[in-house]
């Protein structure tokens, strides 16, 4: 069950993430980055229903009772206990998915666009609106945010009082050079910002 759920879950996550640029960002975008913990939350949001559906499917195909199948018993038990709360659980799941899928930043050749659940159309900033740049490496042994973990590189900008972190950007696949050189998109972005004499730490 877990292996099947993992395969389907990963396919679901890749599929969902692949459609974000197509649906929401300008076609000439350079790269996008989700919120610091959005990716981790999204993995669980996709995996939980996939595991549940796989458990139900295997139970139906095997024609055995939940008691006879230990690996799905606990999952189905939790689902059954939520009987009258299922509509609220599903609604909460949909809201959480919406929040994750609309929480990211896109960078184009001349703009930085911040998307959020409250502003799904995005707020646009010029490169010249960036107030400060900070780069470095995480130093924590454990953190929910991947960029804070020891040895993880991060690139941060401050715009309109808000700190935006780039750690593992998703690049525009139509820009071939980005596929050949790691972090080239951030290097080019950094050169453009430094060229505007924006302070950098």
Coordinates of N, CA and C in Angstrom, one line a residue:
X1 N 0.8 -1.2 0.0 CA 0.0 0.0 0.0 C 0.9 1.2 0.0
X2 N 1.9 1.3 0.9 CA 2.7 2.4 1.0 C 3.5 2.7 -0.2
X3 N 4.0 1.6 -0.9 CA 4.8 1.8 -2.1 C 3.9 2.4 -3.2
X4 N 2.7 1.8 -3.4 CA 1.8 2.3 -4.4 C 1.4 3.8 -4.1
X5 N 1.2 4.1 -2.8 CA 0.8 5.4 -2.4 C 1.9 6.4 -2.7
X6 N 3.2 6.0 -2.4 CA 4.3 6.8 -2.6 C 4.5 7.2 -4.1
X7 N 4.3 6.2 -5.0 CA 4.4 6.4 -6.4 C 3.4 7.4 -6.9
X8 N 2.1 7.1 -6.5 CA 1.0 7.9 -6.9 C 1.1 9.3 -6.3
X9 N 1.6 9.4 -5.1 CA 1.7 10.7 -4.4 C 2.8 11.5 -5.1
X10 N 3.9 11.0 -5.4 CA 5.0 11.7 -6.1 C 4.5 12.2 -7.5
X11 N 3.8 11.3 -8.2 CA 3.3 11.7 -9.5 C 2.3 12.8 -9.3
X12 N 1.5 12.8 -8.3 CA 0.5 13.9 -8.1 C 1.2 15.2 -7.7
X13 N 2.2 15.1 -6.9 CA 2.9 16.4 -6.5 C 3.6 17.0 -7.7
X14 N 4.3 16.1 -8.5 CA 5.0 16.6 -9.7 C 4.0 17.2 -10.7
X15 N 2.8 16.5 -10.9 CA 1.8 17.0 -11.8 C 1.2 18.3 -11.3
X16 N 0.9 18.5 -10.0 CA 0.3 19.7 -9.5 C 1.3 20.9 -9.7
X17 N 2.6 20.6 -9.3 CA 3.6 21.7 -9.4 C 3.9 22.1 -10.9
X18 N 3.8 21.1 -11.8 CA 4.0 21.4 -13.2 C 3.0 22.4 -13.8
X19 N 1.8 22.4 -13.2 CA 0.7 23.2 -13.8 C 0.7 24.7 -13.2
X20 N 1.4 24.9 -12.1 CA 1.4 26.3 -11.6 C 1.9 27.3 -12.5
X21 N 3.2 27.1 -13.1 CA 3.6 28.1 -14.1 C 2.7 28.3 -15.3
X22 N 2.1 27.2 -15.7 CA 1.2 27.3 -16.9 C 0.0 28.1 -16.6
X23 N -0.6 28.0 -15.4 CA -1.8 28.6 -15.1 C -1.7 30.0 -14.6
X24 N -0.7 30.3 -13.8 CA -0.6 31.6 -13.0 C 0.5 32.6 -13.4
X25 N 1.6 32.1 -13.8 CA 2.7 33.1 -14.0 C 2.9 33.4 -15.5
X26 N 3.5 34.6 -15.8 CA 3.8 35.0 -17.1 C 4.6 34.0 -17.9
X27 N 4.4 33.9 -19.2 CA 5.1 32.8 -20.0 C 6.6 33.1 -20.0
X28 N 7.1 34.3 -19.8 CA 8.5 34.6 -19.8 C 9.2 34.5 -18.5
X29 N 8.6 33.9 -17.5 CA 9.1 33.8 -16.2 C 10.5 33.1 -16.2
X30 N 11.4 33.4 -15.3 CA 12.7 32.8 -15.2 C 12.7 31.7 -14.2
X31 N 12.1 31.9 -13.1 CA 12.1 30.8 -12.0 C 11.0 31.2 -11.0
X32 N 10.5 30.2 -10.3 CA 9.6 30.3 -9.2 C 10.1 29.6 -8.0
X33 N 9.6 30.1 -6.8 CA 10.0 29.5 -5.6 C 8.7 29.5 -4.6
X34 N 8.4 28.3 -4.1 CA 7.3 28.3 -3.1 C 7.7 28.9 -1.8
X35 N 6.7 29.1 -0.9 CA 7.0 29.6 0.4 C 7.9 28.6 1.1
X36 N 8.7 29.0 2.2 CA 9.7 28.2 2.9 C 9.2 26.8 3.3
X37 N 8.0 26.7 3.8 CA 7.5 25.3 4.2 C 6.4 24.8 3.4
X38 N 6.0 25.5 2.3 CA 4.9 25.1 1.5 C 5.1 23.7 0.9
X39 N 6.3 23.5 0.4 CA 6.6 22.2 -0.3 C 6.4 21.0 0.6
X40 N 6.9 21.2 1.9 CA 6.7 20.1 2.9 C 5.3 19.8 3.2
X41 N 4.5 20.9 3.4 CA 3.1 20.8 3.7 C 2.3 20.1 2.5
X42 N 2.7 20.6 1.3 CA 2.0 20.1 0.1 C 2.2 18.6 -0.1
X43 N 3.4 18.1 0.3 CA 3.7 16.6 0.2 C 2.7 15.9 1.0
X44 N 2.5 16.3 2.2 CA 1.5 15.6 3.1 C 0.1 15.8 2.7
X45 N -0.2 16.9 2.1 CA -1.6 17.1 1.7 C -1.9 16.2 0.5
X46 N -0.9 16.0 -0.4 CA -1.2 15.1 -1.5 C -1.1 13.6 -1.0
X47 N -0.2 13.3 -0.1 CA 0.0 11.9 0.2 C -1.1 11.3 1.1
X48 N -1.7 12.1 2.0 CA -2.8 11.6 2.9 C -4.0 11.0 2.1
X49 N -4.6 11.8 1.2 CA -5.7 11.2 0.4 C -5.3 10.1 -0.5
X50 N -4.0 10.1 -1.0 CA -3.5 9.0 -1.9 C -3.4 7.7 -1.1
X51 N -2.9 7.8 0.1 CA -2.8 6.6 1.0 C -4.2 6.1 1.3
X52 N -5.1 7.0 1.6 CA -6.5 6.5 2.0 C -7.1 5.8 0.8
X53 N -7.0 6.4 -0.4 CA -7.6 5.9 -1.6 C -7.0 4.5 -2.0
X54 N -5.7 4.4 -1.9 CA -5.0 3.2 -2.1 C -5.5 2.1 -1.2
X55 N -5.6 2.4 0.1 CA -6.1 1.5 1.1 C -7.5 1.0 0.8
X56 N -8.4 1.9 0.4 CA -9.7 1.5 0.1 C -9.8 0.6 -1.2
X57 N -8.9 1.0 -2.2 CA -8.9 0.2 -3.4 C -8.3 -1.2 -3.2
X58 N -7.3 -1.3 -2.4 CA -6.7 -2.6 -2.1 C -7.7 -3.5 -1.3
X59 N -8.4 -2.8 -0.4 CA -9.4 -3.6 0.4 C -10.5 -4.1 -0.5
X60 N -10.9 -3.3 -1.4 CA -12.0 -3.7 -2.3 C -11.5 -4.8 -3.3
X61 N -10.3 -4.7 -3.8 CA -9.8 -5.7 -4.7 C -9.5 -7.0 -4.0
X62 N -9.0 -7.0 -2.8 CA -8.7 -8.2 -2.1 C -9.9 -8.9 -1.5
X63 N -11.0 -8.2 -1.4 CA -12.2 -8.7 -0.8 C -12.0 -9.2 0.6
X64 N -11.1 -8.6 1.4 CA -10.9 -9.0 2.8 C -11.5 -7.8 3.6
X65 N -11.7 -8.1 4.9 CA -12.2 -7.1 5.8 C -10.9 -6.3 6.3
X66 N -11.2 -5.1 6.8 CA -10.1 -4.3 7.3 C -9.3 -5.0 8.4
X67 N -10.0 -5.8 9.2 CA -9.3 -6.5 10.3 C -8.3 -7.5 9.8
X68 N -8.5 -8.0 8.6 CA -7.6 -9.0 8.0 C -6.4 -8.4 7.4
X69 N -6.4 -7.1 7.2 CA -5.3 -6.4 6.6 C -4.8 -5.3 7.5
X70 N -3.7 -5.7 8.2 CA -3.2 -4.8 9.2 C -2.6 -3.5 8.7
X71 N -2.1 -3.5 7.5 CA -1.4 -2.3 6.9 C -2.4 -1.2 6.5
X72 N -3.7 -1.5 6.4 CA -4.7 -0.5 6.1 C -5.7 -0.3 7.2
X73 N -5.6 -1.1 8.2 CA -6.6 -1.1 9.3 C -6.6 0.3 10.0
X74 N -5.4 0.7 10.4 CA -5.3 2.0 11.1 C -5.8 3.2 10.3
X75 N -5.5 3.2 9.1 CA -5.9 4.3 8.2 C -7.4 4.3 8.1
X76 N -8.0 3.2 7.8 CA -9.4 3.1 7.7 C -10.2 3.4 9.0
X77 N -9.5 3.0 10.1 CA -10.1 3.3 11.4 C -10.2 4.8 11.7
X78 N -9.2 5.5 11.3 CA -9.2 6.9 11.5 C -10.3 7.6 10.6
X79 N -10.4 7.1 9.4 CA -11.3 7.6 8.4 C -12.8 7.3 8.9
X80 N -13.0 6.2 9.5 CA -14.3 5.8 10.0 C -14.7 6.6 11.2
X81 N -13.7 6.9 12.1 CA -14.0 7.7 13.3 C -14.3 9.2 12.9
X82 N -13.9 9.6 11.7 CA -14.2 11.0 11.3 C -15.5 11.1 10.5
X83 N -16.4 10.0 10.6 CA -17.6 9.9 9.8 C -18.4 11.2 9.7
X84 N -18.8 11.8 10.8 CA -19.7 13.0 10.7 C -18.9 14.3 10.4
X85 N -17.5 14.2 10.6 CA -16.7 15.3 10.4 C -16.0 15.3 9.0
X86 N -16.3 14.3 8.2 CA -15.6 14.2 6.9 C -15.8 15.5 6.0
X87 N -17.0 16.0 5.9 CA -17.2 17.3 5.1 C -16.3 18.4 5.5
X88 N -16.1 18.6 6.9 CA -15.2 19.6 7.4 C -13.8 19.3 7.1
X89 N -13.4 18.0 7.2 CA -12.0 17.6 6.9 C -11.7 17.8 5.5
X90 N -12.6 17.5 4.6 CA -12.4 17.7 3.1 C -12.3 19.2 2.8
X91 N -13.2 20.0 3.5 CA -13.1 21.4 3.2 C -11.8 22.0 3.7
X92 N -11.4 21.6 4.9 CA -10.1 22.1 5.4 C -8.9 21.7 4.5
X93 N -9.0 20.4 3.9 CA -8.0 20.0 3.0 C -8.0 20.8 1.7
X94 N -9.1 21.2 1.2 CA -9.2 22.0 0.0 C -8.7 23.4 0.3
X95 N -9.0 24.0 1.4 CA -8.5 25.3 1.8 C -6.9 25.3 1.9
X96 N -6.4 24.2 2.6 CA -5.0 24.1 2.7 C -4.3 23.9 1.4
X97 N -4.9 23.1 0.5 CA -4.3 23.0 -0.9 C -4.3 24.3 -1.6
X98 N -5.4 25.1 -1.5 CA -5.4 26.4 -2.2 C -4.3 27.3 -1.6
X99 N -4.2 27.3 -0.3 CA -3.2 28.2 0.3 C -1.8 27.8 -0.2
X100 N -1.5 26.5 -0.3 CA -0.2 26.0 -0.7 C 0.1 26.4 -2.2
X101 N -0.9 26.2 -3.0 CA -0.7 26.4 -4.4 C -0.7 27.8 -4.8
X102 N -1.1 28.7 -4.0 CA -1.1 30.1 -4.3 C 0.0 30.9 -3.5
X103 N 0.9 30.2 -2.8 CA 1.9 30.8 -2.0 C 3.3 30.6 -2.6
X104 N 3.6 31.5 -3.6 CA 4.9 31.4 -4.2 C 5.3 32.7 -4.8
X105 N 6.6 32.8 -5.2 CA 7.1 34.0 -5.9 C 7.6 33.6 -7.3
X106 N 7.3 34.5 -8.2 CA 7.8 34.3 -9.6 C 8.8 35.4 -10.0
X107 N 9.8 35.1 -10.6 CA 10.8 36.2 -11.1 C 10.8 36.1 -12.6
X108 N 10.5 37.3 -13.2 CA 10.6 37.5 -14.7 C 11.8 38.3 -15.0
X109 N 12.1 38.6 -16.3 CA 13.3 39.4 -16.7 C 13.3 40.8 -16.0
X110 N 12.2 41.3 -15.6 CA 12.2 42.6 -15.1 C 11.3 42.8 -13.8
X111 N 10.6 41.7 -13.4 CA 9.7 41.9 -12.3 C 9.8 40.7 -11.3
X112 N 9.4 41.0 -10.0 CA 9.2 40.0 -9.0 C 7.8 40.0 -8.6
X113 N 7.1 38.8 -8.8 CA 5.7 38.7 -8.5 C 5.4 37.8 -7.4
X114 N 4.8 38.4 -6.3 CA 4.5 37.6 -5.1 C 3.0 37.2 -5.1
X115 N 2.8 35.9 -5.1 CA 1.4 35.4 -5.1 C 1.1 34.9 -3.7
X116 N -0.1 35.0 -3.3 CA -0.6 34.6 -2.0 C -2.0 34.2 -2.0
X117 N -2.5 33.5 -1.0 CA -4.0 33.1 -1.0 C -4.9 34.3 -1.1
X118 N -4.4 35.5 -0.5 CA -5.2 36.7 -0.5 C -5.0 37.5 -1.7
X119 N -3.9 37.3 -2.4 CA -3.7 38.0 -3.7 C -3.3 37.0 -4.8
X120 N -4.2 36.1 -5.2 CA -3.8 35.0 -6.2 C -3.4 35.6 -7.5
X121 N -3.7 36.8 -7.8 CA -3.3 37.4 -9.1 C -1.9 37.9 -9.0
X122 N -1.4 38.0 -7.8 CA 0.0 38.4 -7.6 C 0.2 39.9 -7.4
X123 N 1.2 40.3 -6.7 CA 1.6 41.7 -6.5 C 3.0 41.9 -7.2
X124 N 3.1 42.8 -8.2 CA 4.3 43.0 -9.0 C 5.2 44.0 -8.3
X125 N 6.5 43.7 -8.3 CA 7.5 44.7 -7.9 C 8.6 44.8 -9.0
X126 N 9.2 45.9 -9.2 CA 10.3 46.1 -10.1 C 11.6 45.6 -9.3
X127 N 12.6 45.3 -10.1 CA 13.9 44.9 -9.4 C 14.3 46.1 -8.5
X128 N 14.1 47.3 -9.0 CA 14.6 48.5 -8.2 C 13.8 48.7 -6.9
X129 N 12.7 47.9 -6.7 CA 12.0 48.0 -5.4 C 12.7 47.2 -4.3
X130 N 13.6 46.3 -4.7 CA 14.3 45.5 -3.7 C 15.1 46.4 -2.8
X131 N 15.0 46.2 -1.5 CA 15.7 47.1 -0.5 C 17.0 46.5 0.0
X132 N 17.1 45.2 0.0 CA 18.3 44.5 0.6 C 18.4 43.1 0.1
X133 N 19.6 42.6 0.0 CA 19.9 41.2 -0.4 C 20.8 40.6 0.7
X134 N 20.4 39.4 1.0 CA 21.2 38.6 2.0 C 21.4 37.2 1.4
X135 N 22.6 36.7 1.5 CA 22.9 35.3 1.1 C 23.6 34.6 2.2
X136 N 23.5 33.3 2.2 CA 24.2 32.5 3.2 C 23.9 31.1 3.2
X137 N 24.2 30.4 4.3 CA 23.9 29.0 4.5 C 23.2 28.8 5.8
X138 N 22.3 27.8 5.8 CA 21.6 27.5 7.1 C 22.6 26.9 8.1
X139 N 22.2 27.0 9.4 CA 23.1 26.5 10.4 C 22.4 25.7 11.5
X140 N 21.2 25.3 11.2 CA 20.4 24.5 12.2 C 20.4 23.0 11.8
X141 N 20.5 22.2 12.8 CA 20.5 20.7 12.6 C 19.2 20.2 12.3
X142 N 18.1 20.9 12.8 CA 16.7 20.5 12.5 C 15.9 21.8 12.2
X143 N 15.1 21.8 11.2 CA 14.2 22.9 10.9 C 13.2 22.4 9.9
X144 N 12.0 22.9 10.1 CA 10.9 22.6 9.1 C 11.2 23.3 7.8
X145 N 11.8 24.5 7.8 CA 12.2 25.2 6.6 C 13.5 24.6 6.1
X146 N 13.5 24.1 4.9 CA 14.7 23.4 4.4 C 15.9 24.4 4.3
X147 N 15.7 25.6 3.9 CA 16.8 26.5 3.7 C 17.6 26.9 5.1
X148 N 16.9 26.6 6.2 CA 17.6 26.9 7.5 C 18.5 25.7 8.0
X149 N 18.4 24.6 7.3 CA 19.2 23.4 7.7 C 20.6 23.6 7.4
X150 N 21.5 23.1 8.2 CA 22.9 23.3 8.1 C 23.4 22.9 6.7
X151 N 24.2 23.9 6.1 CA 24.8 23.7 4.8 C 23.9 24.0 3.6
X152 N 22.6 24.3 3.9 CA 21.7 24.7 2.8 C 21.8 26.1 2.4
X153 N 22.1 26.4 1.1 CA 22.2 27.7 0.6 C 20.9 28.4 0.5
X154 N 20.9 29.7 0.8 CA 19.7 30.5 0.6 C 20.1 31.9 0.0
X155 N 19.1 32.5 -0.7 CA 19.3 33.8 -1.3 C 18.0 34.6 -0.9
X156 N 18.1 35.6 -0.1 CA 17.0 36.4 0.3 C 17.0 37.8 -0.2
X157 N 15.8 38.3 -0.5 CA 15.6 39.7 -0.8 C 14.5 40.3 0.1
X158 N 14.6 41.6 0.3 CA 13.6 42.3 1.1 C 13.0 43.3 0.2
X159 N 11.6 43.2 0.0 CA 10.9 44.1 -0.8 C 9.6 44.5 -0.1
X160 N 9.3 45.7 -0.1 CA 8.2 46.3 0.6 C 8.0 45.7 2.0
X161 N 9.2 45.6 2.7 CA 9.2 45.1 4.1 C 9.1 43.6 4.3
X162 N 8.9 42.9 3.1 CA 8.7 41.5 3.2 C 10.0 40.7 2.7
X163 N 10.4 39.7 3.5 CA 11.6 38.9 3.1 C 11.1 37.7 2.3
X164 N 11.7 37.6 1.1 CA 11.5 36.5 0.2 C 12.7 35.6 0.1
X165 N 12.5 34.3 0.3 CA 13.7 33.4 0.3 C 13.7 32.5 -0.9
X166 N 14.8 32.4 -1.6 CA 15.0 31.5 -2.7 C 16.0 30.4 -2.2
X167 N 15.6 29.2 -2.4 CA 16.5 28.1 -1.9 C 16.7 27.0 -3.0
X168 N 15.5 26.6 -3.5 CA 15.6 25.6 -4.6 C 14.5 26.0 -5.7
X169 N 14.9 27.0 -6.5 CA 13.9 27.5 -7.4 C 13.5 26.5 -8.5
X170 N 12.3 26.6 -9.0 CA 11.9 25.8 -10.2 C 12.1 26.7 -11.4
X171 N 13.0 26.3 -12.3 CA 13.3 27.2 -13.4 C 12.4 26.9 -14.6
X172 N 12.3 27.9 -15.5 CA 11.6 27.8 -16.7 C 12.3 26.8 -17.7
X173 N 11.7 25.7 -18.0 CA 12.4 24.6 -18.7 C 12.7 25.1 -20.2
X174 N 12.0 26.1 -20.6 CA 12.3 26.6 -22.0 C 13.7 27.4 -22.1
X175 N 14.2 27.7 -20.9 CA 15.5 28.4 -20.9 C 16.6 27.3 -20.7
X176 N 17.2 26.9 -21.7 CA 18.1 25.7 -21.7 C 19.3 25.9 -20.8
X177 N 19.8 27.1 -20.7 CA 21.0 27.2 -19.9 C 20.8 27.0 -18.4
X178 N 19.6 27.1 -18.0 CA 19.3 26.9 -16.6 C 19.4 25.4 -16.2
X179 N 19.1 24.6 -17.2 CA 19.2 23.1 -17.0 C 20.6 22.6 -17.0
X180 N 21.5 23.4 -17.5 CA 22.9 23.0 -17.6 C 23.8 23.4 -16.4
X181 N 23.3 24.5 -15.7 CA 24.1 25.1 -14.6 C 23.3 25.3 -13.4
X182 N 23.6 24.7 -12.3 CA 22.9 24.9 -11.0 C 23.0 26.3 -10.5
X183 N 21.9 26.9 -10.1 CA 21.9 28.2 -9.5 C 22.2 29.3 -10.5
X184 N 22.3 29.0 -11.8 CA 22.6 30.1 -12.7 C 21.5 31.1 -12.7
X185 N 20.3 30.7 -12.5 CA 19.2 31.7 -12.5 C 19.4 32.7 -11.3
X186 N 19.8 32.2 -10.2 CA 20.1 33.1 -9.1 C 21.3 34.0 -9.3
X187 N 22.3 33.5 -10.0 CA 23.5 34.3 -10.3 C 23.1 35.4 -11.2
X188 N 22.3 35.1 -12.2 CA 21.9 36.2 -13.1 C 21.0 37.2 -12.4
X189 N 20.1 36.7 -11.6 CA 19.2 37.6 -10.8 C 20.0 38.5 -9.9
X190 N 21.0 37.9 -9.2 CA 21.9 38.6 -8.3 C 22.7 39.7 -9.1
X191 N 23.2 39.4 -10.2 CA 24.0 40.4 -11.0 C 23.1 41.6 -11.4
X192 N 21.8 41.3 -11.7 CA 20.9 42.4 -12.1 C 20.6 43.3 -10.9
X193 N 20.4 42.7 -9.7 CA 20.1 43.5 -8.5 C 21.3 44.3 -8.1
X194 N 22.5 43.6 -8.0 CA 23.7 44.3 -7.6 C 24.0 45.4 -8.6
X195 N 23.7 45.3 -9.9 CA 23.9 46.3 -10.9 C 23.1 47.6 -10.6
X196 N 22.0 47.4 -9.8 CA 21.2 48.5 -9.4 C 21.7 49.1 -8.0
X197 N 22.8 48.6 -7.6 CA 23.4 49.1 -6.3 C 22.6 48.9 -5.1
X198 N 21.9 47.7 -5.1 CA 21.1 47.3 -3.9 C 22.1 46.7 -2.9
X199 N 22.0 47.2 -1.6 CA 22.9 46.6 -0.6 C 22.8 45.1 -0.5
X200 N 24.0 44.5 -0.3 CA 24.0 43.0 -0.2 C 24.9 42.6 1.0
X201 N 24.4 41.6 1.7 CA 25.2 41.0 2.8 C 25.5 39.6 2.5

